[in-house]
Structures are given as C-alpha cells and as structure tokens.
Coordinates of C-alpha atoms in Angstrom, one line a residue:
Chain A
M1 CA 4.2 60.8 17.8
C2 CA 1.3 59.2 16.3
M3 CA 3.3 58.3 13.3
S4 CA 6.2 56.4 15.4
Q5 CA 3.2 54.6 17.3
T6 CA 2.1 53.1 14.0
M7 CA 5.6 52.4 13.0
S8 CA 6.3 50.5 16.0
A9 CA 2.9 48.7 15.8
A10 CA 3.8 47.7 12.3
N11 CA 7.2 46.7 13.3
G12 CA 5.6 44.4 16.0
L13 CA 3.4 42.9 13.3
Y14 CA 6.4 42.2 11.0
A15 CA 8.4 40.8 13.8
R16 CA 5.6 38.4 14.8
R17 CA 5.0 37.2 11.2
R18 CA 8.9 36.6 10.8
R19 CA 8.9 34.8 14.1
R20 CA 5.9 32.6 13.1
N21 CA 7.5 32.0 9.7
G22 CA 10.7 31.1 11.5
V23 CA 9.0 28.6 13.8
V24 CA 7.1 26.7 11.1
L25 CA 10.3 26.6 8.9
T26 CA 12.2 25.1 11.9
L27 CA 9.5 22.7 12.5
S28 CA 9.4 21.5 8.8
F29 CA 13.3 21.0 8.9
A30 CA 12.9 18.9 12.1
A31 CA 10.0 16.9 10.5
T32 CA 12.1 15.9 7.6
A33 CA 15.0 15.2 10.0
V34 CA 12.7 12.8 11.8
G35 CA 11.6 11.1 8.8
L36 CA 15.0 10.5 7.5
G37 CA 16.3 9.5 10.9
I38 CA 13.7 6.9 11.4
L39 CA 14.8 5.4 7.9
V40 CA 18.4 5.4 9.1
L41 CA 17.5 4.0 12.5
I42 CA 15.4 1.1 10.9
L43 CA 18.0 0.2 8.4
G44 CA 20.8 0.6 10.9
T45 CA 19.1 -1.6 13.5
L46 CA 18.5 -4.3 10.9
V47 CA 22.3 -4.4 9.8
V48 CA 23.6 -4.4 13.2
E49 CA 21.1 -7.1 14.7
S50 CA 21.5 -9.2 11.6
F51 CA 25.2 -9.0 11.6
R52 CA 25.5 -11.4 14.7
G53 CA 23.4 -14.1 13.0
L54 CA 24.8 -13.9 9.4
S55 CA 26.9 -16.7 8.0
M56 CA 27.0 -19.1 5.1
K57 CA 24.7 -21.6 7.2
V58 CA 22.0 -19.1 6.5
F59 CA 21.8 -20.0 2.9
T60 CA 22.7 -23.6 3.2
E61 CA 20.6 -25.2 6.1
M62 CA 17.1 -25.6 7.1
T63 CA 15.5 -23.8 9.7
P64 CA 16.4 -25.3 13.0
P65 CA 14.4 -26.5 16.1
P66 CA 14.9 -24.2 19.0
G67 CA 18.4 -24.3 20.5
A68 CA 20.2 -26.0 17.4
D69 CA 22.1 -24.4 14.5
G70 CA 20.5 -23.8 11.4
G71 CA 19.7 -21.5 8.4
L72 CA 16.8 -20.2 6.4
L73 CA 17.4 -22.2 3.2
N74 CA 13.7 -23.6 3.0
P75 CA 12.1 -20.2 3.6
I76 CA 14.3 -18.5 1.1
M77 CA 13.5 -21.2 -1.5
G78 CA 9.9 -21.1 -0.7
S79 CA 9.6 -17.3 -0.9
L80 CA 11.3 -17.5 -4.3
I81 CA 9.0 -20.3 -5.7
M82 CA 5.8 -18.6 -4.4
T83 CA 7.0 -15.2 -5.6
V84 CA 8.0 -16.5 -9.2
L85 CA 4.7 -18.3 -9.5
G86 CA 2.7 -15.4 -8.3
V87 CA 4.4 -13.1 -10.9
I88 CA 4.0 -15.8 -13.7
M89 CA 0.3 -16.1 -12.9
G90 CA -0.6 -12.4 -12.1
T91 CA 1.6 -10.5 -14.8
P92 CA -0.1 -11.6 -18.0
I93 CA -3.6 -10.9 -16.7
G94 CA -2.5 -7.5 -15.5
I95 CA -0.7 -6.5 -18.7
L96 CA -3.8 -7.7 -20.7
A97 CA -6.2 -5.9 -18.8
G98 CA -4.1 -2.8 -18.8
T99 CA -3.8 -3.1 -22.5
Y100 CA -7.5 -3.3 -22.9
M101 CA -8.0 -0.1 -20.8
A102 CA -5.3 2.0 -22.6
E103 CA -5.9 0.7 -26.2
Y104 CA -9.4 -0.7 -26.9
G105 CA -11.6 0.8 -24.2
R106 CA -9.8 4.2 -23.6
F107 CA -13.0 6.1 -24.1
N108 CA -15.4 3.6 -22.6
K109 CA -17.4 4.3 -19.4
I110 CA -16.5 0.6 -18.3
T111 CA -12.8 1.6 -18.3
H112 CA -13.3 4.2 -15.7
V113 CA -15.0 1.6 -13.5
I114 CA -12.3 -0.9 -14.0
R115 CA -9.8 1.6 -13.0
F116 CA -11.7 2.7 -9.9
I117 CA -12.1 -1.0 -8.8
N118 CA -8.5 -1.7 -9.7
D119 CA -7.3 1.2 -7.4
I120 CA -9.5 -0.2 -4.5
L121 CA -8.0 -3.5 -5.1
L122 CA -4.4 -2.0 -5.1
S123 CA -4.8 -0.7 -1.6
A124 CA -7.1 -3.3 -0.1
P125 CA -5.8 -4.8 3.1
S126 CA -3.7 -7.9 2.0
I127 CA -5.0 -10.0 4.8
I128 CA -8.5 -9.8 3.0
I129 CA -6.9 -11.5 0.0
G130 CA -5.6 -14.2 2.3
L131 CA -9.1 -14.9 3.6
F132 CA -10.4 -14.9 0.1
I133 CA -7.9 -17.5 -1.2
Y134 CA -8.5 -19.5 2.0
E135 CA -12.2 -19.7 1.2
L136 CA -11.6 -20.3 -2.5
V137 CA -8.8 -22.8 -2.5
V138 CA -7.6 -24.0 1.0
A139 CA -11.0 -24.8 2.6
P140 CA -12.4 -26.9 -0.4
M141 CA -9.1 -28.7 -0.7
G142 CA -8.9 -29.3 3.1
H143 CA -5.2 -28.3 3.5
F144 CA -2.8 -25.5 3.2
S145 CA -0.5 -25.4 0.1
G146 CA 2.2 -23.5 -1.6
F147 CA 0.0 -23.1 -4.5
A148 CA -2.6 -21.3 -2.6
G149 CA 0.2 -18.9 -1.3
A150 CA 1.2 -18.3 -4.8
L151 CA -2.4 -17.6 -5.9
A152 CA -2.8 -15.0 -3.1
L153 CA 0.4 -13.2 -4.3
A154 CA -0.7 -13.4 -8.0
V155 CA -4.0 -11.5 -6.7
L156 CA -1.8 -8.9 -5.2
V157 CA 0.5 -8.6 -8.4
I158 CA -2.6 -8.0 -10.9
P159 CA -3.6 -4.4 -9.8
V160 CA 0.0 -3.1 -9.6
V161 CA 0.7 -4.4 -13.1
V162 CA -2.7 -3.2 -14.5
R163 CA -2.0 0.5 -13.1
T164 CA 1.4 0.7 -14.4
T165 CA 0.8 -0.8 -17.8
E166 CA -2.2 1.3 -18.3
D167 CA -0.5 4.5 -17.4
M168 CA 2.7 3.6 -19.4
M169 CA 0.6 2.8 -22.6
N170 CA -1.4 6.1 -22.2
L171 CA 1.9 7.9 -22.5
V172 CA 2.5 6.3 -25.9
P173 CA 2.0 9.3 -28.5
K174 CA -1.1 8.8 -30.5
E175 CA 0.9 9.7 -33.7
L176 CA 2.8 6.4 -33.4
R177 CA -0.5 4.5 -33.4
E178 CA -2.0 6.6 -36.2
A179 CA 1.1 6.0 -38.5
S180 CA 1.1 2.4 -38.0
S181 CA -2.6 2.1 -38.7
A182 CA -2.3 4.3 -41.7
L183 CA 0.3 1.7 -43.0
G184 CA -2.6 -0.8 -42.7
M185 CA -1.2 -2.5 -39.6
P186 CA -3.9 -4.6 -37.8
R187 CA -4.7 -3.2 -34.4
A188 CA -3.3 -6.3 -32.5
S189 CA 0.1 -6.1 -34.4
M190 CA 0.1 -2.4 -33.8
I191 CA -0.3 -3.0 -30.1
A192 CA 2.4 -5.7 -30.0
H193 CA 5.0 -3.9 -32.2
I194 CA 4.4 -0.3 -31.4
S195 CA 2.5 0.3 -28.0
Y196 CA 4.4 -2.5 -26.2
R197 CA 7.8 -1.7 -27.5
A198 CA 7.3 2.1 -26.6
A199 CA 6.0 1.3 -23.1
R200 CA 8.4 -1.6 -22.4
A201 CA 10.5 0.2 -19.7
G202 CA 7.6 1.3 -17.8
M203 CA 5.9 -2.1 -17.9
I204 CA 9.0 -3.7 -16.6
T205 CA 9.0 -1.1 -13.7
G206 CA 5.6 -2.1 -12.8
V207 CA 6.5 -5.8 -12.7
L208 CA 9.5 -5.1 -10.6
L209 CA 7.4 -2.9 -8.3
A210 CA 4.8 -5.8 -8.0
I211 CA 7.8 -8.3 -7.1
A212 CA 8.8 -5.8 -4.5
R213 CA 5.4 -5.5 -3.0
I214 CA 4.7 -9.3 -2.7
S215 CA 8.2 -10.5 -1.6
G216 CA 7.6 -8.8 1.8
E217 CA 3.9 -9.9 2.1
T218 CA 3.1 -11.8 5.2
A219 CA -0.6 -11.6 6.0
P220 CA -1.9 -13.4 2.7
L221 CA 0.6 -16.2 3.2
L222 CA -0.2 -17.0 6.8
F223 CA -3.5 -18.9 6.1
T224 CA -2.7 -20.0 2.6
A225 CA 0.9 -21.4 2.4
L226 CA 1.1 -21.5 6.2
N227 CA 4.8 -22.7 7.0
N228 CA 7.0 -25.7 6.8
Q229 CA 10.0 -26.6 8.8
F230 CA 11.5 -28.4 5.7
F231 CA 12.2 -27.7 2.2
S232 CA 9.7 -29.1 -0.3
W233 CA 9.2 -28.6 -4.1
N234 CA 5.6 -29.9 -3.4
L235 CA 3.2 -27.1 -4.4
N236 CA 0.3 -29.1 -2.9
A237 CA 1.8 -29.1 0.7
P238 CA 2.3 -26.2 3.1
M239 CA 5.4 -24.1 2.2
A240 CA 7.8 -22.0 4.2
S241 CA 8.3 -18.3 3.3
L242 CA 10.7 -15.7 4.7
P243 CA 8.0 -13.5 6.2
A244 CA 6.0 -16.3 7.8
V245 CA 9.3 -17.6 9.3
I246 CA 10.3 -14.2 10.5
F247 CA 6.8 -13.8 12.2
Q248 CA 7.0 -17.1 13.9
F249 CA 10.7 -16.8 15.0
A250 CA 10.6 -13.2 16.1
L251 CA 7.6 -13.9 18.5
S252 CA 9.3 -16.9 19.9
P253 CA 11.1 -16.7 23.2
Y254 CA 14.3 -18.5 21.8
A255 CA 17.4 -16.2 21.2
D256 CA 18.6 -18.3 18.2
W257 CA 15.3 -18.1 16.5
Q258 CA 15.0 -14.2 17.0
R259 CA 18.6 -13.9 15.6
L260 CA 17.5 -15.8 12.5
A261 CA 14.3 -13.6 12.3
W262 CA 16.6 -10.5 12.1
V263 CA 18.7 -12.0 9.3
G264 CA 15.6 -12.9 7.5
A265 CA 14.3 -9.3 7.9
M266 CA 17.6 -7.9 6.6
I267 CA 17.5 -10.2 3.5
I268 CA 14.0 -9.2 2.6
T269 CA 14.4 -5.4 3.3
F270 CA 17.5 -5.2 1.2
A271 CA 16.0 -7.3 -1.6
V272 CA 12.9 -5.1 -1.8
L273 CA 14.8 -1.8 -1.5
A274 CA 17.2 -2.9 -4.4
L275 CA 14.2 -3.9 -6.5
S276 CA 12.4 -0.6 -5.9
I277 CA 15.6 1.4 -6.4
L278 CA 16.2 -0.5 -9.8
A279 CA 12.6 0.2 -10.8
R280 CA 13.1 3.7 -10.1
A281 CA 16.3 3.9 -12.0
L282 CA 14.6 2.2 -15.2
S283 CA 11.7 4.6 -15.0
G284 CA 13.8 7.6 -14.3
S285 CA 16.2 6.9 -17.3
R286 CA 13.3 7.1 -19.7
K287 CA 12.3 10.6 -18.7
Chain B
M1 CA -21.9 9.2 -26.7
E2 CA -18.2 10.0 -26.4
P3 CA -17.0 12.9 -28.4
M4 CA -15.8 11.6 -31.7
E5 CA -12.8 13.7 -32.2
K6 CA -11.1 12.2 -29.1
R7 CA -10.7 9.0 -31.0
S8 CA -7.6 8.1 -32.9
V9 CA -7.5 7.0 -36.6
S10 CA -6.6 3.4 -35.2
D11 CA -10.1 3.2 -33.9
F12 CA -11.5 3.0 -37.4
A13 CA -8.6 1.3 -39.2
I14 CA -9.9 -2.3 -38.8
S15 CA -13.4 -1.6 -40.0
N16 CA -11.9 0.1 -43.0
A17 CA -9.5 -2.6 -43.7
S18 CA -12.4 -4.8 -44.9
V19 CA -13.2 -2.1 -47.5
A20 CA -9.9 -2.8 -49.4
Q21 CA -10.4 -5.2 -52.3
P22 CA -8.3 -8.2 -51.9
V23 CA -5.9 -8.7 -54.9
S24 CA -5.7 -12.5 -54.7
A25 CA -7.1 -15.3 -52.7
S26 CA -3.9 -15.8 -50.7
L27 CA -4.0 -12.1 -49.7
A28 CA -7.5 -12.3 -48.7
K29 CA -6.6 -15.4 -46.4
A30 CA -3.8 -13.5 -44.8
L31 CA -6.0 -10.5 -44.2
R32 CA -8.7 -12.6 -42.8
R33 CA -6.3 -14.5 -40.5
L34 CA -5.1 -10.9 -39.2
R35 CA -8.6 -9.9 -38.6
I36 CA -9.3 -13.0 -36.7
N37 CA -6.1 -12.5 -34.6
D38 CA -7.3 -9.0 -34.0
K39 CA -10.6 -10.1 -32.8
V40 CA -9.1 -12.8 -30.5
F41 CA -6.7 -10.5 -29.0
H42 CA -9.4 -7.9 -28.5
S43 CA -11.5 -10.4 -26.6
I44 CA -8.7 -11.7 -24.5
T45 CA -7.7 -8.3 -23.2
R46 CA -11.3 -7.4 -22.6
A47 CA -11.7 -10.6 -20.6
A48 CA -8.8 -9.8 -18.7
A49 CA -10.1 -6.3 -18.0
F50 CA -13.3 -7.8 -16.8
F51 CA -11.6 -10.3 -14.6
V52 CA -10.3 -7.3 -12.5
L53 CA -14.1 -6.5 -11.8
F54 CA -14.9 -10.2 -11.3
L55 CA -12.1 -10.5 -8.8
L56 CA -13.4 -7.8 -6.6
S57 CA -16.8 -9.1 -6.6
A58 CA -15.6 -12.7 -5.9
I59 CA -13.8 -11.4 -2.9
V60 CA -16.8 -9.7 -1.6
V61 CA -19.1 -12.8 -2.3
S62 CA -16.7 -15.2 -0.6
L63 CA -16.5 -13.0 2.4
I64 CA -20.2 -12.6 2.7
I65 CA -20.6 -16.5 2.4
G66 CA -17.9 -17.1 4.9
A67 CA -19.4 -14.5 7.4
A68 CA -22.9 -15.6 7.0
P69 CA -23.1 -18.2 9.9
A70 CA -21.7 -15.8 12.4
L71 CA -23.7 -13.0 11.3
Q72 CA -26.9 -15.2 11.4
K73 CA -26.1 -16.3 14.8
F74 CA -25.1 -12.9 16.4
G75 CA -27.0 -10.5 14.3
F76 CA -26.4 -6.9 14.8
G77 CA -25.1 -7.7 18.3
F78 CA -21.9 -8.8 16.6
L79 CA -21.0 -5.0 16.0
T80 CA -21.7 -3.9 19.5
S81 CA -20.7 -6.9 21.8
E82 CA -17.3 -6.6 23.4
R83 CA -17.1 -10.3 24.3
W84 CA -14.8 -12.7 22.4
N85 CA -14.9 -16.1 23.9
P86 CA -13.8 -19.1 21.8
V87 CA -14.7 -21.6 24.5
T88 CA -18.4 -20.6 24.8
E89 CA -18.4 -19.5 21.1
N90 CA -19.6 -16.2 21.8
F91 CA -18.0 -13.5 19.6
G92 CA -18.4 -9.8 19.2
A93 CA -16.4 -7.3 17.2
F94 CA -16.5 -4.2 19.2
A95 CA -13.0 -4.4 20.8
P96 CA -11.2 -4.9 17.3
I97 CA -13.4 -2.3 15.7
Y98 CA -12.6 0.1 18.4
G99 CA -8.9 -0.8 18.2
T100 CA -8.8 -0.4 14.5
I101 CA -10.3 3.0 14.4
I102 CA -8.5 4.5 17.4
T103 CA -5.0 3.2 16.5
S104 CA -5.5 4.6 12.7
L105 CA -6.9 8.0 14.0
I106 CA -4.0 8.7 16.3
A107 CA -1.6 7.7 13.6
M108 CA -3.3 10.1 11.3
V109 CA -3.0 12.8 13.9
I110 CA 0.7 12.3 14.3
A111 CA 1.4 11.7 10.6
V112 CA -0.5 14.3 8.8
P113 CA 1.2 17.4 10.4
I114 CA 4.8 15.8 10.0
G115 CA 3.8 14.7 6.4
L116 CA 2.8 18.2 5.5
L117 CA 5.8 19.7 7.2
I118 CA 8.2 17.4 5.2
T119 CA 6.2 18.4 2.1
L120 CA 6.6 22.1 2.9
F121 CA 10.3 21.5 3.3
L122 CA 10.6 19.5 -0.1
T123 CA 8.6 21.9 -2.2
E124 CA 9.7 25.5 -0.7
L125 CA 12.9 25.2 1.2
C126 CA 15.0 22.3 0.1
P127 CA 17.7 23.3 -2.5
M128 CA 17.0 21.7 -5.9
W129 CA 19.7 19.2 -5.9
L130 CA 18.7 17.7 -2.5
R131 CA 14.9 17.3 -3.4
R132 CA 15.2 14.1 -5.3
P133 CA 17.3 12.1 -2.8
I134 CA 15.4 13.3 0.2
G135 CA 12.2 12.6 -1.6
I136 CA 13.2 9.1 -2.6
A137 CA 14.5 8.3 1.0
I138 CA 11.2 9.4 2.5
E139 CA 9.5 7.1 -0.2
L140 CA 11.7 4.2 0.7
L141 CA 9.9 4.1 4.1
A142 CA 6.9 3.0 2.0
G143 CA 9.0 0.1 0.4
I144 CA 9.9 -1.4 3.7
P145 CA 7.9 -4.4 4.2
S146 CA 5.3 -4.2 7.1
I147 CA 6.8 -7.2 8.9
I148 CA 10.0 -5.2 9.4
Y149 CA 8.1 -2.5 11.0
G150 CA 6.8 -5.1 13.2
I151 CA 9.9 -6.6 14.4
W152 CA 11.5 -3.3 14.7
G153 CA 8.5 -2.0 16.8
L154 CA 8.7 -5.0 19.1
F155 CA 12.4 -5.1 19.6
V156 CA 13.3 -1.4 19.3
L157 CA 10.6 1.0 19.7
A158 CA 8.6 -0.7 22.4
P159 CA 11.4 -1.3 24.9
F160 CA 12.4 2.4 24.3
L161 CA 8.8 3.6 24.9
Q162 CA 8.6 1.3 28.0
A163 CA 11.7 2.6 29.6
H164 CA 11.9 6.3 28.6
V165 CA 8.5 7.6 27.2
Q166 CA 5.6 6.0 28.8
P167 CA 6.7 6.4 32.5
F168 CA 7.3 10.0 31.7
L169 CA 3.9 10.4 30.3
I170 CA 2.2 8.7 33.1
D171 CA 3.9 10.9 35.6
L172 CA 3.3 14.1 33.5
F173 CA -0.4 13.5 33.0
G174 CA -1.1 11.6 36.3
N175 CA -2.9 14.6 37.9
V176 CA -4.6 16.1 35.0
P177 CA -8.3 15.1 34.9
V178 CA -8.9 13.5 31.3
L179 CA -5.4 12.9 30.4
S180 CA -4.7 10.7 33.5
T181 CA -7.2 8.2 32.3
L182 CA -5.7 8.4 28.6
F183 CA -2.3 7.7 30.0
A184 CA -3.0 5.4 32.8
G185 CA -1.6 2.1 33.9
P186 CA 1.7 0.3 33.9
P187 CA 4.0 0.9 30.9
Y188 CA 3.7 -2.2 29.0
G189 CA 5.7 -0.8 26.0
I190 CA 3.4 -2.5 23.6
G191 CA -0.1 -1.3 23.2
I192 CA -2.4 1.1 21.4
L193 CA 0.0 4.1 21.4
T194 CA 3.1 2.0 20.1
S195 CA 0.9 0.6 17.4
S196 CA -0.4 4.1 16.4
L197 CA 3.3 5.3 16.3
I198 CA 4.3 2.5 14.0
L199 CA 1.3 3.2 11.8
A200 CA 2.1 6.9 11.7
I201 CA 5.6 5.9 10.4
M202 CA 4.1 3.7 7.9
V203 CA 1.6 6.2 6.3
L204 CA 4.0 9.0 6.4
P205 CA 5.5 8.3 3.0
F206 CA 1.9 8.1 1.4
I207 CA 0.8 11.4 2.6
T208 CA 4.1 13.1 1.6
S209 CA 4.2 11.8 -1.8
I210 CA 0.7 12.7 -2.7
S211 CA 0.8 16.1 -0.9
R212 CA 4.0 16.6 -2.8
D213 CA 2.3 16.0 -6.1
V214 CA -0.6 18.3 -5.5
F215 CA 1.6 21.0 -3.8
E216 CA 3.8 20.9 -7.0
A217 CA 0.6 21.4 -9.1
V218 CA -0.2 24.8 -7.6
P219 CA 0.6 27.4 -10.5
P220 CA 3.8 29.2 -9.7
M221 CA 2.2 32.4 -10.7
L222 CA -0.1 32.3 -7.7
K223 CA 2.8 31.8 -5.2
E224 CA 4.9 34.3 -7.1
A225 CA 2.1 36.8 -6.7
A226 CA 1.9 36.1 -3.0
Y227 CA 5.7 36.3 -2.6
G228 CA 5.5 39.7 -4.4
L229 CA 2.9 41.0 -2.0
G230 CA 5.5 40.3 0.8
F231 CA 3.9 37.0 2.0
T232 CA 6.3 34.9 4.3
T233 CA 7.0 31.4 3.2
W234 CA 4.5 30.0 5.6
E235 CA 1.9 32.5 4.9
V236 CA 2.2 31.4 1.1
V237 CA 1.7 27.8 2.1
R238 CA -1.0 28.5 4.5
Y239 CA -3.2 30.9 2.3
V240 CA -2.3 30.1 -1.2
V241 CA -1.0 26.5 -1.4
L242 CA -3.1 24.7 1.1
P243 CA -6.5 26.1 -0.1
Y244 CA -5.6 25.3 -3.6
A245 CA -4.3 21.7 -2.8
R246 CA -7.0 21.0 -0.2
V247 CA -8.9 18.3 -1.9
G248 CA -5.8 16.5 -3.0
V249 CA -4.3 16.6 0.5
I250 CA -7.5 15.3 1.9
G251 CA -7.4 12.5 -0.7
G252 CA -3.9 11.5 0.2
V253 CA -4.8 11.6 4.0
M254 CA -7.7 9.2 3.3
L255 CA -5.5 6.9 1.1
G256 CA -3.1 6.9 4.1
L257 CA -6.0 6.2 6.4
G258 CA -7.2 3.2 4.3
R259 CA -3.7 1.8 4.6
A260 CA -3.5 2.3 8.4
L261 CA -6.8 0.7 9.0
G262 CA -5.9 -2.5 6.9
E263 CA -2.3 -2.9 8.2
T264 CA -1.8 -6.3 9.6
M265 CA 1.7 -7.5 10.5
A266 CA 3.2 -4.5 11.9
V267 CA 0.3 -3.9 14.3
T268 CA 0.2 -7.5 15.3
F269 CA 3.6 -7.5 16.7
V270 CA 3.0 -4.4 18.9
I271 CA -0.6 -4.2 19.9
G272 CA -0.6 -6.8 22.6
N273 CA -3.8 -8.6 21.4
A274 CA -6.1 -8.1 24.3
H275 CA -9.8 -8.3 23.4
K276 CA -10.9 -5.4 25.6
V277 CA -11.6 -1.9 25.3
S278 CA -9.6 0.2 27.8
S279 CA -9.7 4.0 28.2
S280 CA -5.8 4.1 28.6
L281 CA -3.6 4.5 25.4
L282 CA -0.9 2.6 27.0
A283 CA -3.0 -0.6 27.5
P284 CA -2.7 -3.5 25.2
G285 CA -5.6 -3.8 22.6
T286 CA -6.5 -5.4 19.3
T287 CA -7.4 -4.6 15.8
I288 CA -9.4 -6.3 13.2
A289 CA -6.6 -7.3 11.1
S290 CA -4.4 -8.5 13.9
T291 CA -7.1 -10.5 15.4
I292 CA -7.6 -12.3 12.1
A293 CA -3.7 -12.8 11.6
N294 CA -3.3 -14.1 15.2
E295 CA -6.2 -16.4 15.5
F296 CA -7.4 -17.6 12.1
T297 CA -5.1 -20.7 11.9
E298 CA -5.8 -21.7 15.4
A299 CA -9.7 -21.2 15.0
V300 CA -11.5 -24.4 15.8
G301 CA -15.2 -24.8 15.0
D302 CA -17.3 -23.2 12.3
I303 CA -18.8 -20.4 14.2
Y304 CA -15.2 -19.2 15.3
T305 CA -13.7 -19.3 11.8
S306 CA -16.9 -17.6 10.5
S307 CA -16.7 -14.8 13.2
L308 CA -13.2 -14.2 12.0
I309 CA -14.2 -14.0 8.3
A310 CA -17.0 -11.7 9.4
L311 CA -14.5 -9.4 11.0
G312 CA -12.7 -9.5 7.4
L313 CA -15.9 -8.4 5.8
L314 CA -16.2 -5.5 8.2
L315 CA -12.6 -4.5 7.7
F316 CA -13.3 -4.7 3.8
V317 CA -16.5 -2.5 4.1
I318 CA -14.6 0.1 6.3
T319 CA -11.5 0.4 4.1
F320 CA -13.5 0.3 0.8
T321 CA -15.5 3.2 2.0
V322 CA -12.5 5.2 2.9
L323 CA -10.6 4.3 -0.2
A324 CA -13.5 5.0 -2.5
A325 CA -13.7 8.5 -1.0
A326 CA -10.1 9.1 -1.4
R327 CA -10.1 7.9 -5.0
F328 CA -13.1 10.2 -5.8
M329 CA -11.4 13.2 -4.4
L330 CA -8.2 12.4 -6.1
M331 CA -10.0 11.9 -9.4
K332 CA -11.8 15.2 -8.9
I333 CA -8.4 16.9 -8.6
E334 CA -7.1 15.1 -11.7
R335 CA -10.2 16.2 -13.7
R336 CA -9.5 19.9 -12.5
Q337 CA -5.8 19.7 -13.7
G338 CA -7.0 18.2 -16.9
C339 CA -9.1 21.3 -17.8
A340 CA -6.4 23.8 -16.7

C-alpha cells in the first residue's frame, strides 16, 4: 500500500513535469508563430497599401503638392545620391581602420579600445549623429545641405565597415601571411594581394550591409539634408530623400500623400531586404 | 608586454628585410621604395583607426558645446523639471526621460520572454532544415527600416489597438486598484503602450540572434547528460542552458535595450508627442529621441535648440552606459569561449 502511494506520487510528479514541459513548448511554438506572423503582416500591409499608389509616375514625376498627381522621382534620386556619397566617403576609412586593427595592431591594447568604441558607435542612436553633423556642418554653414546628409550617412557607414573588415581579415589564415612574408613580400603588398583577396567576399558583404543600414535611415537626415520639393543636383542645397518624404507625407492629412508614403515605404523595404539577403548569400556561399 | 609567440612571422619580416644586402643600386632603390610604401600604408591605416576614436570624442565634445547654454541656464533642474515651454523658453527634460525609460522597459518586458521562447524553439525543437529559414526570417525583422515600423504602427497597429485592445483593457482593469490607473483614460490608439509594442517587435530580432549564438555555444555534452538523466526539454533549458548562457543573454538584452532607448522614427509616429508624465500607459507621451526629431528643425532661439541638444547629450550618456555594459558582458563571454 505504501508502495502504491509512492508510485502514484511519482506518477503525479512526472505528469506535472510533462505538463509544464508541454506548456513551455507550446508557448515557444506560439512565440515563433507570432514573430513570423508580424513579419508577414508588415510586408503584406506594405504590398497591399502600396499597390493602390504604384504606377510609372512614381519613378518619373516630382513630389506633388497636396491634391495633385505626382511621383517620388526627386526623393529617390536624393536618396541614391546621398547613399552613394556616404558609402564613398565612409568605406575607405572603415576598410583602412579595420585593416590596421586586423593586420598591424592585432595585439595592441589600443586595438581593443578602438574595437570597443567602434561597437558603441555601431549601435549609438542615429539621431545623435544627425545632431553632431548639424553642429559640425549645418550650423557653421548656416543652411541645410545634401552634403551634410551624405556626411551623416558616412559616419553611420564607418563602424559597420570597420567591424566586418576586421572580422573577415582576422579569419584569413596566418599561414598565408607567413608564406608571403617568407617570400620577401613587403607587408603592404602582402595585405593588398593576400589578405584583401582572401577577405574580399566578407568585406563586400560589410559594405552591402552598410548600404542597407543607411538607405533606411531617417533621423540623421532630418536636420542635415532636410527635404526638398524638387530635384536638384546641388549638394549645397537641401535635398529630398525617401525616408524624409515618407515621414512628411505619412503624417500629413492628405490621402494622396499618404498613398505615396506607402509606395515609398515599399520601395525602401524591398530594396533594403534585397540588399541584406544578397549580403547573406555572399557570406553564406563562402562558408 | 604581449606574449611573443602569438605574433606571426610577418611581424618581423620588414625589420629583417633591411638586413638583406642589396645586390645593386637599382635593387636597393626598389627595396627602399617598397619600404616607404609600407611605412606610408601603415601610417594611413593607423590614422584611419584613430579616426574612429576621434569620431566618438568629436561627437561627445560637439554635444557638450551645443548643450552648454541650456545646461548653464537650467542647471540640475533640467533633469527634474517637467516643464517644456518654447514660448517662455523654459525647458525641463523629465517628461522625455520618463517616456524613454518607460517605453523601453515595457518593450523589454514583452520582448525578452518572447525572444527567449523563439530561441528555445530554434535551438531545441525546430527540425534542422527549418532552422535556417526561420532564423533568417526573424532576423529580417531587424533589417526593416525603423520608419517602416513607424508608418505601420500608425496606420495598422494603432487603429487596431484603439478599436479592439484598449477598450478591453480599460474595461478589464477598471475596478482593479493599481491597474485601473495604469490603463485609464480614453483609448487614443497612439501612446506609451503602442510605442512599447512597436519597440518590442524591433528589439526582438536582436535578442533572438544573440541568445541563439550563446545557446548554441553551450557544450552539447552538458545537455546530453541532462537529457540522459531524464530531464524534460524545458528542464534542460531552465537548469543547464540558461545558467550557462546567462551572461551572454543579459548582454544581448542590454544591447536590445540600447537600441530601444535610442529608437527615433518608429516611436515618433506613434507616441503622440505630449510633454507630460501621465500615470496611464494608454496616454500619449514623448521620448528624448522623438522630441528631438519633432522639434529640432522648428526650434527658434538659441536656448530652445540648445535644450534639444542637451536632450541628445542625455540620450547619449544613457545609451553609452547601457551599450558599454552590454559589450563588456559579451566580451566576457567571448573570452570564456576563447579559453575553452
């Protein structure tokens, strides 16, 4: 009798543990479903909402005044110009700094400090970068400009590129470097011909990720490039950008503007997602 | 002194190159050119590396200079005053600070359990062939620009909450003492709670991806031993995986918190921009970042602009502290893995 009591108590314990396990596993399944569901919901909304406003005009006409027909040509061009400039300015600095950390200063104390600071920069709020460029460029010049916007984006590019360059060059086998040094290759040539070549795919991935990051950035552009109703090549004047136009149009009371905001949102999202998938495919194929 | 054996041969190659006797004058010249090239390249890369340090200090200095007039005028009261009046030029940061911290905390309370549950699914339950696609899909959430979350939150999530969730919450907690003040007031749709939900979605991928890395770093032997003793999956995670991965998970959570604190555009769309501290989570509020985004280009007068930059400085100090703590913890776990 005593025996059967112990048995049933043990059975109760097992049942309770199994039940608890079942509950947690169900919850974890549900959480994953929620996460995936949100992704589908956001992308679905974007496609459905932007479908109503999508036409060729989006790519051929300027942003309209409220109530009129128009497109997103000037913000698309503005975004492209500032993104390209930002990448051109930021990438070389990032690659060179990453090179120093992985090749020359790998065992220096200072490299640890730089890595730490770079990681802070990597996740610092981008609106602070906007304030910084405002103080540095916009306030002294006295007006907003596309150049200031590109500069703010460049500051965002640097930490991404530094991080991926260093990581990728650290993965280059030491033996390759030693072999080239043993053949009498100077260090700079060794880096250019061996390390860069071996780490190339990873470094390109880093640049793609940086482009993906900055093409959706709004906060740093708000008080550097501001916005512009018209298309201009002039880097010394305010310049339109897709995110800034989405911000302005989405919060406006006009239905046409809101529709264009959705179209802009769709363009940015799919461009950014395509870039990050491309970057992933590039780094994945190397492994 | 760093241990010498860690250095590769290439660290010495150049200094030894000078030992070699040049065969002819032209060879000597070529060698010298290579050596100069090498020195120049070394200096350029070092300058670029130091530029990163310089960048962060320049950001700090420019924020301090910009914030100085406001901080001088309002002193310590800037942190504690709730007043924000552009007309009388009287500014205090309490409402934005409160809004920033409360939205981020609620976001973490929602996102951390969900993130850990997703990690549990991805590391213990999910069939192998599905792990990569689901992992990538969750990480795509991190790739969506924040302005998209903003526009989606404003046009999809806020109306839904206003129509279905918030009236329900108000009714449900209407007679419960503490909760009735937390869920009081008309259902605006936008407000503190909506911002927290959006932030929770945005930090979810960060928490998931970092905790996935640290969960996967748990030695399989430990887990197999626990399974062998008859642990259930939940018990293995609770008593083996989580204690082992604790520091890394906390680091990941702090990293997510740092993101949430500084998030600008998504919050600006859905918080309602009201410079007041209300006890209800359904009421509109403001955060540091959304105040700056909304008001900076319209700010007239030096004190107004300077107060906004002072807000930026505050945000920087808060996020720097959180991010530094996060990096420190993650570095600790990397070092442990390096030794193992």
